[in-house]
XYZ file of C-alpha atoms in Angstrom:
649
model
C 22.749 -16.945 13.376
C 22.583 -13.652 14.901
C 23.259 -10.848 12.398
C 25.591 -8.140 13.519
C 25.225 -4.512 14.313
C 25.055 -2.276 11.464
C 28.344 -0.031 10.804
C 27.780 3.599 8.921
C 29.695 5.783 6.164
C 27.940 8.668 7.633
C 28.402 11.546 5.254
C 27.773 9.096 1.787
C 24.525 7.796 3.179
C 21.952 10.288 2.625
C 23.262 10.160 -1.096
C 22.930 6.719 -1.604
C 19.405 7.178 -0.284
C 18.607 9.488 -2.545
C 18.731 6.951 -5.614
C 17.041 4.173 -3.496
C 19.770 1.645 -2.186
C 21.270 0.499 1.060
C 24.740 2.485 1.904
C 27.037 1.854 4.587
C 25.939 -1.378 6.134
C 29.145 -4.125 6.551
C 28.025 -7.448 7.728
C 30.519 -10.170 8.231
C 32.533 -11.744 5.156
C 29.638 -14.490 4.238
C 26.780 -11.967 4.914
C 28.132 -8.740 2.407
C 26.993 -10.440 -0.693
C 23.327 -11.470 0.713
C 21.540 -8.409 2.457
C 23.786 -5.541 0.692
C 22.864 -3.287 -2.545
C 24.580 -1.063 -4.916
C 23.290 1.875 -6.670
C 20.665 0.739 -9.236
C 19.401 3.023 -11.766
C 20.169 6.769 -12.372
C 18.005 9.764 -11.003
C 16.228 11.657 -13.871
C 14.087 14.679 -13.764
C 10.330 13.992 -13.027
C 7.571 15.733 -14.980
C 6.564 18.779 -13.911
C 5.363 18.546 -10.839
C 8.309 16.246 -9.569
C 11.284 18.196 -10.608
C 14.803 17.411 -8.533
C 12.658 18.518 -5.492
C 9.815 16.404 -3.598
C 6.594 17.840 -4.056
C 3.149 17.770 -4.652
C 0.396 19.608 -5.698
C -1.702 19.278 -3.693
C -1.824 17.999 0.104
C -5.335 16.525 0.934
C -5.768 14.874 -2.355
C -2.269 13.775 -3.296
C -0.876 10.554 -1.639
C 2.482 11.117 -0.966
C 4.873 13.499 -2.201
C 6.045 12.358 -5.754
C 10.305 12.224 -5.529
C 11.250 11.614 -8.713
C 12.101 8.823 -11.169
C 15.397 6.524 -11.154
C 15.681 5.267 -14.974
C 17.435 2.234 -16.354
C 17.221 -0.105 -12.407
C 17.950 -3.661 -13.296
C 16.289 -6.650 -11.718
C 18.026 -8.120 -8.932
C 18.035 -11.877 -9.136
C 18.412 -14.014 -5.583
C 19.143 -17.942 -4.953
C 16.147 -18.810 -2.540
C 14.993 -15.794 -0.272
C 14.139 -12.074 -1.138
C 12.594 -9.280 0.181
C 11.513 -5.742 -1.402
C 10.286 -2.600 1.098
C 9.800 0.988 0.304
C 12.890 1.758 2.080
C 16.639 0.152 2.163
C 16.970 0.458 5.717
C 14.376 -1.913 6.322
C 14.610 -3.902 3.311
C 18.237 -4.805 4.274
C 16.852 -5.768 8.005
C 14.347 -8.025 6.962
C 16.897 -9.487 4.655
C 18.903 -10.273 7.511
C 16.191 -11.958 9.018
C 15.779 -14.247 6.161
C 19.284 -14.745 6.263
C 19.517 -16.438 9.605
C 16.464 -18.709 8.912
C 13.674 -16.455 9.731
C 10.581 -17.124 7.800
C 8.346 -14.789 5.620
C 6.112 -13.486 8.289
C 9.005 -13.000 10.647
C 10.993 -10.890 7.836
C 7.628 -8.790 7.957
C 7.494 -7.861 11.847
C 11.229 -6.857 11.275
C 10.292 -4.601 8.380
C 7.230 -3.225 9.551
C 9.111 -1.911 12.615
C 11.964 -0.522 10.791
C 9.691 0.786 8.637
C 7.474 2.907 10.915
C 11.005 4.617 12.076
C 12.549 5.462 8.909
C 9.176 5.852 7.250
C 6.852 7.162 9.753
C 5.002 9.213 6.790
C 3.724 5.732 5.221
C 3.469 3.369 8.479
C 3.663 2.587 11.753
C 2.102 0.511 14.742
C -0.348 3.476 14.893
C -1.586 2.058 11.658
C -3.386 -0.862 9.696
C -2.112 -3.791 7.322
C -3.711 -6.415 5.146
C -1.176 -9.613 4.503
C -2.124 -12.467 1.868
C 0.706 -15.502 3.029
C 1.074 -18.406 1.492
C 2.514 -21.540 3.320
C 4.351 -23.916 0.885
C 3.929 -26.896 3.173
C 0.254 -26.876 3.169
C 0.178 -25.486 -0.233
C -2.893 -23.307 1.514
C -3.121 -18.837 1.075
C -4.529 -16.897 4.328
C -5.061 -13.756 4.026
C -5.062 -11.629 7.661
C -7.210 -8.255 8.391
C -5.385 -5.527 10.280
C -7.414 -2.790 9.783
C -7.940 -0.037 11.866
C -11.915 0.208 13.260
C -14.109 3.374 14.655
C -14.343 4.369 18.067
C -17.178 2.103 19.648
C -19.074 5.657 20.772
C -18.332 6.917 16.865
C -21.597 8.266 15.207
C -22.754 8.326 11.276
C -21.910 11.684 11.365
C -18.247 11.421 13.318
C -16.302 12.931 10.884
C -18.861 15.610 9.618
C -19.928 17.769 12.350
C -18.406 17.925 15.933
C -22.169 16.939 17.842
C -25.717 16.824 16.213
C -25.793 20.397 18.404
C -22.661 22.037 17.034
C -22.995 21.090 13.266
C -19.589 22.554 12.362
C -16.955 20.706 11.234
C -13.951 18.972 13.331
C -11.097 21.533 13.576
C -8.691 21.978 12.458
C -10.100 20.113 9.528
C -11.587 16.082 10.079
C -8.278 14.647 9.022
C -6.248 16.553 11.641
C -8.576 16.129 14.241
C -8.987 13.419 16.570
C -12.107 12.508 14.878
C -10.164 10.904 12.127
C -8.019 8.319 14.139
C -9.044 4.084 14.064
C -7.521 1.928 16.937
C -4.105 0.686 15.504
C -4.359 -2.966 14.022
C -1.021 -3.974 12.655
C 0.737 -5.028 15.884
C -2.058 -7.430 16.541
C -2.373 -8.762 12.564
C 1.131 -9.600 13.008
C 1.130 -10.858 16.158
C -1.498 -13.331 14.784
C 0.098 -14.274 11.592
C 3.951 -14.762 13.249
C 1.932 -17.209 16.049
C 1.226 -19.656 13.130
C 3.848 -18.905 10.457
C 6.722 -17.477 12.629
C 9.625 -19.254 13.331
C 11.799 -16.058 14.876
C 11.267 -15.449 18.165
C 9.097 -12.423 18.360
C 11.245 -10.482 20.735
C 14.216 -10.374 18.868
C 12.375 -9.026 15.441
C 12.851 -5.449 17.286
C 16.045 -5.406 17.690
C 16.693 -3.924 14.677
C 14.529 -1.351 14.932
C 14.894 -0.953 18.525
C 18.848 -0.340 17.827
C 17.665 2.188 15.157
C 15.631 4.250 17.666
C 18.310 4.506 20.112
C 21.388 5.151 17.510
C 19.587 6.775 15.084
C 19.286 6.979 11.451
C 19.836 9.712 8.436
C 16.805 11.745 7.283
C 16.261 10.375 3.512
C 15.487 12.804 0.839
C 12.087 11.808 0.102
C 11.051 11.928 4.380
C 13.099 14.778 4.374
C 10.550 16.360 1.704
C 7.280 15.150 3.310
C 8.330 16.873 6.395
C 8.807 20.081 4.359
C 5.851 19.784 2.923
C 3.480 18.817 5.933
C 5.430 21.223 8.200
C 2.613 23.324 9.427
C -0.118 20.614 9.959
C 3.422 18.623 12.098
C 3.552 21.809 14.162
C 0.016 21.355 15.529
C 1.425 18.428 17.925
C 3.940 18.896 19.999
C 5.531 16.040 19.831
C 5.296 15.830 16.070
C 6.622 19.412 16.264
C 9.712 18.274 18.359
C 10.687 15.273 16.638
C 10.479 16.516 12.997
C 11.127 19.924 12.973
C 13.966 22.234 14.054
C 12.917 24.423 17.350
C 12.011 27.862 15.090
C 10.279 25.530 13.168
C 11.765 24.342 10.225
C 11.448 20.903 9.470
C 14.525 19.057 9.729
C 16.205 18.090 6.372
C 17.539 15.020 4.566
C 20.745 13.777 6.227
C 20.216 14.926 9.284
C 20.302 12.070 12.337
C 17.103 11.244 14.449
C 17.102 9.538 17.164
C 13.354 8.445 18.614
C 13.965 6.922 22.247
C 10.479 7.224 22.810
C 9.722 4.320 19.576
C 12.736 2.495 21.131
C 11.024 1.857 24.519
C 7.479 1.404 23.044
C 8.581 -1.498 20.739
C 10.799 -2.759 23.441
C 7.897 -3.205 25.580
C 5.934 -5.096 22.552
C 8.954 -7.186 21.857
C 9.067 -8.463 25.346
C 4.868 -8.584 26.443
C 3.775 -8.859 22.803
C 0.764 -6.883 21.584
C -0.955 -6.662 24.585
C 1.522 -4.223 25.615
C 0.265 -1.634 23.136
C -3.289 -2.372 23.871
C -3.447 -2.202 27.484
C -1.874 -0.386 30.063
C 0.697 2.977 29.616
C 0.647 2.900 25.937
C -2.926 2.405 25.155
C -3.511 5.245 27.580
C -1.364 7.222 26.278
C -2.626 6.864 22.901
C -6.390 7.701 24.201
C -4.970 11.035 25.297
C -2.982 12.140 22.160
C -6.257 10.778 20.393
C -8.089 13.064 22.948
C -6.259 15.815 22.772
C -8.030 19.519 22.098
C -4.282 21.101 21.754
C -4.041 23.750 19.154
C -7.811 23.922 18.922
C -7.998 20.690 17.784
C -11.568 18.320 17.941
C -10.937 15.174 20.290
C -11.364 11.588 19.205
C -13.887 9.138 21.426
C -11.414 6.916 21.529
C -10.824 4.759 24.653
C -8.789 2.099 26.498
C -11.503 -0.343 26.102
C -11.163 0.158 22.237
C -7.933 -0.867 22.308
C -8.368 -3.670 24.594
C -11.337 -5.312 22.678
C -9.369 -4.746 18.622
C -9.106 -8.352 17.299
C -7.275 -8.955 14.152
C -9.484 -11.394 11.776
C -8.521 -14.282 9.161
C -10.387 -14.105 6.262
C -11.116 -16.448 3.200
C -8.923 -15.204 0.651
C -10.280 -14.274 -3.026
C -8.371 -16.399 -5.431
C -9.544 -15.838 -9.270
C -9.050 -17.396 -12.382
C -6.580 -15.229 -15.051
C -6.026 -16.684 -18.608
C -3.737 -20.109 -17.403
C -2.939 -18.115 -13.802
C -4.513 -17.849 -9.957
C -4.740 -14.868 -8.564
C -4.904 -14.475 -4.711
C -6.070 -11.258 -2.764
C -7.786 -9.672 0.053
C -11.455 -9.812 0.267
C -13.168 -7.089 2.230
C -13.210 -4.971 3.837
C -10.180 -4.235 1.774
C -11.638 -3.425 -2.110
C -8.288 -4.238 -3.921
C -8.451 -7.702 -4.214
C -12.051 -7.871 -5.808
C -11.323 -4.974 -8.139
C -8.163 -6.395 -9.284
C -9.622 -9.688 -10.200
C -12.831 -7.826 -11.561
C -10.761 -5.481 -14.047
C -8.744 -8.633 -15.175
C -11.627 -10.873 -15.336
C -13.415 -7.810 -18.250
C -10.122 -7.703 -20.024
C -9.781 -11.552 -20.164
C -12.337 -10.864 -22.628
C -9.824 -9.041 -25.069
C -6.517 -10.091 -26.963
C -4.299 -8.478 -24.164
C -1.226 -9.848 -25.078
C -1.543 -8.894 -28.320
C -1.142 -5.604 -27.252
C 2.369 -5.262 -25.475
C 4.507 -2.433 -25.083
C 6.635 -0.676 -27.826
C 10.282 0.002 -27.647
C 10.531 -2.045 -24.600
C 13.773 -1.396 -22.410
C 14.823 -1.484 -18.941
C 11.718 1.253 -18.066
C 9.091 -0.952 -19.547
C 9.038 0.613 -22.921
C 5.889 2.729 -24.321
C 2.491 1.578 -23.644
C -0.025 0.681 -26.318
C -2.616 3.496 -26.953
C -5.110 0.597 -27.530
C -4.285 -1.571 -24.811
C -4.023 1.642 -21.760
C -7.867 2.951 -23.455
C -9.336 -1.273 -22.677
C -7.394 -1.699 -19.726
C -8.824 2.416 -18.105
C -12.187 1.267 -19.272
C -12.322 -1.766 -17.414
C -10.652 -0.166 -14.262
C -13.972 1.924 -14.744
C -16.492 -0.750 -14.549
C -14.439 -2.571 -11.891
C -14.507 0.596 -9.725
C -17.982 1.461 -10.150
C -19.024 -1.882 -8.325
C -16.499 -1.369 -6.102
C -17.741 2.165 -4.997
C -21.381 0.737 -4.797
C -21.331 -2.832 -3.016
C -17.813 -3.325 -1.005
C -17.212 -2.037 2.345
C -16.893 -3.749 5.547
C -18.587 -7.269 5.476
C -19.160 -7.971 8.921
C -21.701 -4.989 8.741
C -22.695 -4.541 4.779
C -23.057 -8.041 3.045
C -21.924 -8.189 -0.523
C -24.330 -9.077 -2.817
C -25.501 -12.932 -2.983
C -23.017 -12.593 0.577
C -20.401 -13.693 -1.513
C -16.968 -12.034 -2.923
C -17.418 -13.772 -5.713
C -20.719 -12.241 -6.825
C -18.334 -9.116 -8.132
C -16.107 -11.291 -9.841
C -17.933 -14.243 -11.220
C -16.740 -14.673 -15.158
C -19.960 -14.275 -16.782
C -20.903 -11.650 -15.429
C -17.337 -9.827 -16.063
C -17.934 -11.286 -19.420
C -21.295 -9.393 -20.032
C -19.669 -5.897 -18.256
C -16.776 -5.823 -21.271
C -19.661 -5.752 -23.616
C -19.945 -2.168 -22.491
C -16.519 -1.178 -23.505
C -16.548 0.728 -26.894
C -12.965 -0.357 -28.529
C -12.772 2.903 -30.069
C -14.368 5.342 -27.232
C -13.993 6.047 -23.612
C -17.158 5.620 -21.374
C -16.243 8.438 -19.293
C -18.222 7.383 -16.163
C -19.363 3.513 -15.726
C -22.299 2.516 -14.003
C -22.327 -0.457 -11.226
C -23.298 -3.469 -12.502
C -26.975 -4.834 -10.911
C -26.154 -7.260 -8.645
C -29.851 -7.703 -7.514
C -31.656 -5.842 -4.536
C -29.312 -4.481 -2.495
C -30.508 -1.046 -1.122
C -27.030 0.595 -1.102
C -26.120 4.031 -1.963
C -23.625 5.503 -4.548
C -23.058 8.406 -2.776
C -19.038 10.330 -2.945
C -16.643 8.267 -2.639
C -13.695 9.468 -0.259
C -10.365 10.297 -1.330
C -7.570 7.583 0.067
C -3.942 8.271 0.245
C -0.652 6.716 0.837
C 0.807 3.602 2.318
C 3.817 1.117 1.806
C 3.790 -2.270 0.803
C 6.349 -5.319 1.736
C 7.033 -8.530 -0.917
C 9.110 -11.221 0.725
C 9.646 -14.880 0.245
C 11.763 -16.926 2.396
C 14.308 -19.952 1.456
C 11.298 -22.751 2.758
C 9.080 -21.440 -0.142
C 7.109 -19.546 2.138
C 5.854 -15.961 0.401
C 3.905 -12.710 2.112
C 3.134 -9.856 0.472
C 1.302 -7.163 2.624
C 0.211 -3.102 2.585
C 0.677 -1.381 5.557
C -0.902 2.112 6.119
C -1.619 5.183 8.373
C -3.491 6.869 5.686
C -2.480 9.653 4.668
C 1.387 11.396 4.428
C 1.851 11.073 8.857
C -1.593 10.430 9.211
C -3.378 12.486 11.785
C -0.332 14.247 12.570
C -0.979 12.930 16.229
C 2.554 11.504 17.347
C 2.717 9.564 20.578
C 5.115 7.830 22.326
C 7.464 7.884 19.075
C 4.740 6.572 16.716
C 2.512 8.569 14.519
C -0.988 7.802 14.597
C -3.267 6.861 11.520
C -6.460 9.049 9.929
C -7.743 5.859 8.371
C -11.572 6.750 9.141
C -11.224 9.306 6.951
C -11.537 6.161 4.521
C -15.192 6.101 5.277
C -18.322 7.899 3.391
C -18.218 11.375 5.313
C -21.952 11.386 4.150
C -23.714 8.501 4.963
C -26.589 8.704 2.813
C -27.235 9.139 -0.317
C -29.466 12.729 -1.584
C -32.494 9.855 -1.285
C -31.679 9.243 1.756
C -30.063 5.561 1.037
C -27.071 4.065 3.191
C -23.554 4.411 1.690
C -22.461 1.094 2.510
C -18.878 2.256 3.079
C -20.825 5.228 5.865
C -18.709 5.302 9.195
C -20.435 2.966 12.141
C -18.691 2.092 15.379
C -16.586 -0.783 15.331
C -16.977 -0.823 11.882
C -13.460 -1.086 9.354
C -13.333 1.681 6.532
C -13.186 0.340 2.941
C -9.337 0.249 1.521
C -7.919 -0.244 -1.982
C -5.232 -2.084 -0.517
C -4.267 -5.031 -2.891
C -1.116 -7.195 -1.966
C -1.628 -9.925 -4.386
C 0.204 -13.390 -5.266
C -0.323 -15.164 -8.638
C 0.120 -18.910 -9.349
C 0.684 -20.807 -12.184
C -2.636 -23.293 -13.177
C -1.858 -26.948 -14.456
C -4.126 -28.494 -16.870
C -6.577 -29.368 -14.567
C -7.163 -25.908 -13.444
C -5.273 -26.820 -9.641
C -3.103 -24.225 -8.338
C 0.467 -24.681 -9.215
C 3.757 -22.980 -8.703
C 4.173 -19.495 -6.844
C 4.602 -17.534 -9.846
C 4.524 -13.753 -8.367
C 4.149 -11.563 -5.268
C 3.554 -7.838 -5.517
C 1.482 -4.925 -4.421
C 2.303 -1.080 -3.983
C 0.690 1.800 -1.532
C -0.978 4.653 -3.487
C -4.519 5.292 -2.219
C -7.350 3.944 -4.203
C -4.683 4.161 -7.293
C -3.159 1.167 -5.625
C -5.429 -0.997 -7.508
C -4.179 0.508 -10.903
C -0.861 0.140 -9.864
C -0.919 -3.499 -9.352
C -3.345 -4.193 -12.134
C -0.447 -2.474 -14.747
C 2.170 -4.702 -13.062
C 0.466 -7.602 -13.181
C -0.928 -6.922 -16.828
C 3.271 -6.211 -17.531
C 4.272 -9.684 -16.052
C 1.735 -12.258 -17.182
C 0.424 -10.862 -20.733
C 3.580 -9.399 -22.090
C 6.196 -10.967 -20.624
C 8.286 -8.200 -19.048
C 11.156 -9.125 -15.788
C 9.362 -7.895 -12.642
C 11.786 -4.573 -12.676
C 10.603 -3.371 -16.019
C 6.876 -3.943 -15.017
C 6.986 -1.610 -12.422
C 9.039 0.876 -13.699
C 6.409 0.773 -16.736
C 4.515 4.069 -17.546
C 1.927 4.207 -14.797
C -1.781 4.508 -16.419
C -5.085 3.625 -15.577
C -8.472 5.081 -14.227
C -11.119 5.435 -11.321
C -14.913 5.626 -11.929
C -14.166 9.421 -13.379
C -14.004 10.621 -17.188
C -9.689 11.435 -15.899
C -7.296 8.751 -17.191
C -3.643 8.921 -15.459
C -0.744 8.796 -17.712
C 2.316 9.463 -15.288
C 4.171 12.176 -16.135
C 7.254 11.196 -14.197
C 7.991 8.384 -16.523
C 10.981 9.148 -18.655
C 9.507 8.057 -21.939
C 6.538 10.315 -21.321
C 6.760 14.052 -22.283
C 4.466 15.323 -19.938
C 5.161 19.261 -21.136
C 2.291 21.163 -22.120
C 0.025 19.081 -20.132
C 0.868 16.364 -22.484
C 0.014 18.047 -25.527
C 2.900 16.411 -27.675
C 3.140 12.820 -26.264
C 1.985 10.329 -28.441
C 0.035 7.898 -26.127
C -1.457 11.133 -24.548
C -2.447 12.671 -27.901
C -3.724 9.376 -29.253
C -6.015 8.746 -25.734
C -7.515 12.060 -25.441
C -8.874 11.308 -29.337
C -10.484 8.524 -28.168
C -12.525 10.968 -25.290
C -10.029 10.300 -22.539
C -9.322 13.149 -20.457
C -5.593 12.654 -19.176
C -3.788 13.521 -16.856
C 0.012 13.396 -16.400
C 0.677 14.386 -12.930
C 3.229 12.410 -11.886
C 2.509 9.200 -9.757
C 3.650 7.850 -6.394
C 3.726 4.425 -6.405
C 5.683 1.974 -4.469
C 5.357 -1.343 -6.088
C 7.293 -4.379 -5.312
C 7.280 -7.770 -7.424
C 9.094 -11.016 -6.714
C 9.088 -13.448 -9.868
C 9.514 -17.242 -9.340
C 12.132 -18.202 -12.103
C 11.915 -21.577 -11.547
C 15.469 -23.324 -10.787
C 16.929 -19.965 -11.161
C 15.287 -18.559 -8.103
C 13.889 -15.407 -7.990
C 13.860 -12.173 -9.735
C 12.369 -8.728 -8.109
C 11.605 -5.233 -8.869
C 11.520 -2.273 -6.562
C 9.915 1.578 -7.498
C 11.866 4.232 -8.906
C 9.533 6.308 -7.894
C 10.351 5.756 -3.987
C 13.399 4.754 -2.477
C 12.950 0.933 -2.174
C 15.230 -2.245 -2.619
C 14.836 -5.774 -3.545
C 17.429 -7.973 -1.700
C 18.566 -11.338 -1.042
C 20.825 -14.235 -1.445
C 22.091 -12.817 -4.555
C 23.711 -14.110 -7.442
């Protein structure tokens, strides 16, 4: 069935946006109760940073803009297909996808390119992905590695000085230089995972996007706020400057209609030659020369056609874990989410968790126990110092014992929670010794923003995958309607240690930069220990806070029992390898005033030697619960604009 053209209530649109939900679409009488949404939870006032407005603090260490908080969303509960994005436009074409038959990985090439139109701030095909799919007929997970790699003429020192003779740094600044921009890899990831779970026929998984380009679609409130706030650094490229911002200069604001004919030919061309038209010939040219380009002042990339032409997507083993009476499934390196998701879990499986669940628990996940947010921060700690030390790319850094599982084996998480006082915060945790590996443990870089897509389809089939171009529009390089990614700013800018040691995660060519990037599905164990049921698929973009983010949902879902809405509505909290714990401020139940001074779980953490924080969070989580004969239940952010749909009930 071929799903019709999408009808508008112009003027209402950028309003509905603005709390998160799909306005205007009308489908045909059989379609309007299956891909459509309704408002779903009211907009509150974000702590302080937040406000009514979208802002941030600051823009080379924040992720994205935070845009506020919508209190009091409900679960949405589907029949047999679903499918939560960051954004309604695309959730509700991807839904349509599922709607006519299309399987998981087909509702993902749909999204993805809808996506990178009406979200070009998060993703893109100038970007990188990492998918975890499971295929219920084989009852078997792959997991599929689309991340960007260095230039092959890229030096250690790439991103730190322009030559070993001119030991300045890349201008304007590395991350909007050329220097900072990996050859694209999600066009090829998901050319590789629709060729063996695809049913769709890849050319007409653009058309939705392809019609959006050409038609055009409504500036939302929270792009419209990026835009303001990355103004100046757009301005640098012309044709960022064009497309987002008015000609004296001001960026464009939410409602107004763009148009990007440029993206409509570009994924017309992939829909009809397939990847290879992005990696060779016009485009991949014209992607060296943006890359290349000293405009403004700015420092070229070494980026070149045969880059492009020799990126290959990989399959690799995924890292499935044990969890109390669960499986947990995620992506092994060179992403760093899945092992420090399992690792953190595998410490606190050590501790009476679900002892420890929320109080006063409503539709926004209720209040967080002081007791379980301090074991929970503290084992995020230990998990992230091995992380920092031993996982980058594995193809040129083996993990200790050349295994994954070396970082998450249970006795050895078992003897790290012995070094979690109950009572006291560590502060800083050291990395675990995981025998002779001469690694450094040098800065770690800061990571930004992304956007994550849950979706399982009516044959049982489930994906859940984190797509990136780093940080808020990347390089701010846009190029034949695409914006291009500064993911090599995810390596070590120094790579070695004061003693002179490697960083393991230190920029080589051809080499793929660490990420935190942790799409994650959970099955139910039967007695034996076997996998079981699909139970959950989830994941969220955030930078390295991603792994916090899906480590709280998770935590909400399988220890204390909470619908997959409420868990990631919950209070966001956790903790890096620094003495700062996160309490988000934007949560409603958190009074994040006075730097916290008068919320309870604040007050209570910082006597236990926490030092918190309660700048508001950007998350975008997604989860889709399994309910057994019921179907499925998901969740969406309130913190972005996203939307679970489906074959609702």
């Amino acid at each position: 069935m071929t799903p019709r053209r999408r009808t508008w209530i112009g003027a209402t649109t950028a309003a509905v946006l603005a709390v998160g939900v799909l306005a205007g679409c009308t489908t045909d009488e059989n379609a309007a109760a299956e891909c459509t949404s309704t408002p779903n939870g009211t907009p509150v006032s974000a702590a302080p940073a937040a406000g009514g407005t979208p802002t941030s603090q600051n823009i080379a260490t924040n992720p994205e803009i935070a845009s506020g908080y919508r209190a009091d969303m409900a679960a949405v509960r589907t029949s047999t297909y679903a499918v939560s994005t960051a954004n309604p436009i695309a959730t509700e074409a991807a839904c349509r996808v599922l709607r006519a038959g299309g399987t998981a990985t087909d509702a993902l090439v749909t999204a993805q390119a809808v996506l990178g139109l009406v979200e070009p701030q998060a993703s893109g095909i100038g970007g990188g992905a990492f998918l975890v799919h499971y295929d219920a007929r084989s009852r078997t997970v792959d997991t599929y590695d689309g991340r960007e790699t260095a230039p092959a003429a890229a030096t250690e020192n790439y991103l730190r000085w322009v030559s070993d003779t001119d030991r300045t740094e890349p201008a304007p600044n590395t991350r909007a230089s050329g220097r900072s921009i990996g050859v694209p890899g999600v066009l090829r990831m998901l050319e590789l995972a629709h060729s063996e779970h695809g049913m769709s026929s890849w050319k007409e998984l653009f058309d939705s996007a392809i019609s959006l380009s050409d038609s055009g679609f409504e500036i939302s409130p929270r792009l419209a706020g990026q835009i303001a706030e990355s103004a100046e650094q757009l301005a640098t490229d012309e044709a960022a400057r064009g497309y987002f911002l008015e000609p004296d200069g001001a960026p464009k604001k939410a409602g107004t209609v763009l148009t990007n004919p440029a993206l409509a030919k570009t994924l017309s061309a992939v829909a009809t030659d397939g990847a290879k038209a992005f990696y060779s010939g016009a485009i991949a040219q014209d992607i060296v020369e943006a890359a290349g380009s000293t405009a403004g002042g700015r420092t070229p990339s070494v980026l070149t056609t045969t880059d492009l032409a020799n990126y290959e997507a990989k399959k690799r083993t995924a890292l499935c874990t044990g969890y109390r009476k669960y499986e947990l499934c995620g992506m092994p390196a060179p992403s760093s989410g899945g092992s420090t998701v399992a690792a953190t879990l595998g410490i606190l499986a050590n501790f009476d968790l679900p002892a420890m669940g929320p109080q006063e628990l409503d539709a926004n996940g209720g209040r967080p126990d002081a007791q379980a947010v301090h074991l929970i921060a503290e084992a995020e700690r230990l998990a992230y110092a091995d992380r920092n030390k031993y996982v980058a790319d594995p193809d040129f850094v083996p993990l200790p014992g050349n295994s994954a599982l070396s970082l998450v084996h249970p006795q050895y998480l078992k003897e790290r929670s012995t070094l979690i006082d109950p009572q006291r915060s560590m502060g800083t945790a050291q990395p675990g010794n995981l025998g002779p590996v001469p690694l450094g443990n040098g800065p770690q870089p800061p990571e930004h923003g992304t956007s994550h897509i849950s979706v399982v389809d009516k044959y049982g089939n489930a994906a859940a995958m984190t797509t990136t171009v780093e940080s808020a529009f990347g390089s701010f390089h846009l190029v034949n309607g695409f914006v291009l990614n500064n993911q090599l700013t995810d390596f070590a800018a120094d790579p070695v240690d004061p003693d002179g040691t490697p960083v393991a995660n230190r920029l080589q060519p051809d080499k793929r930069p660490r990420s935190s990037m942790a799409p994650t599905l959970v099955f139910e164990r039967d007695d034996q220990g076997d996998r079981g049921e699909l139970k959950l698929v989830t994941g969220s973009p955030g930078g390295s806070v991603i792994i916090q983010f899906v480590v709280k949902t998770l935590v909400n879902v399988l220890d204390w029992g909470l619908d997959p809405q409420q868990a990631v509505s919950g209070v966001s909290f956790g903790a890096g390898n620094t003495p700062t714990t996160g309490v988000g401020g934007e949560h409603p139940g958190i009074d994040a005033t006075d730097n916290g001074d008068h919320d309870p779980l604040v007050e209570k953490l910082r006597e236990m030697g926490h030092q918190v924080s309660v700048a508001p969070q950007s998350s975008g989580l997604s989860a889709l619960q399994h309910n057994g004969k019921d179907g499925w239940i998901g969740g969406a952010d309130p913190r972005r604009e996203g939307a679970v749909l489906g074959d609702t009930r």
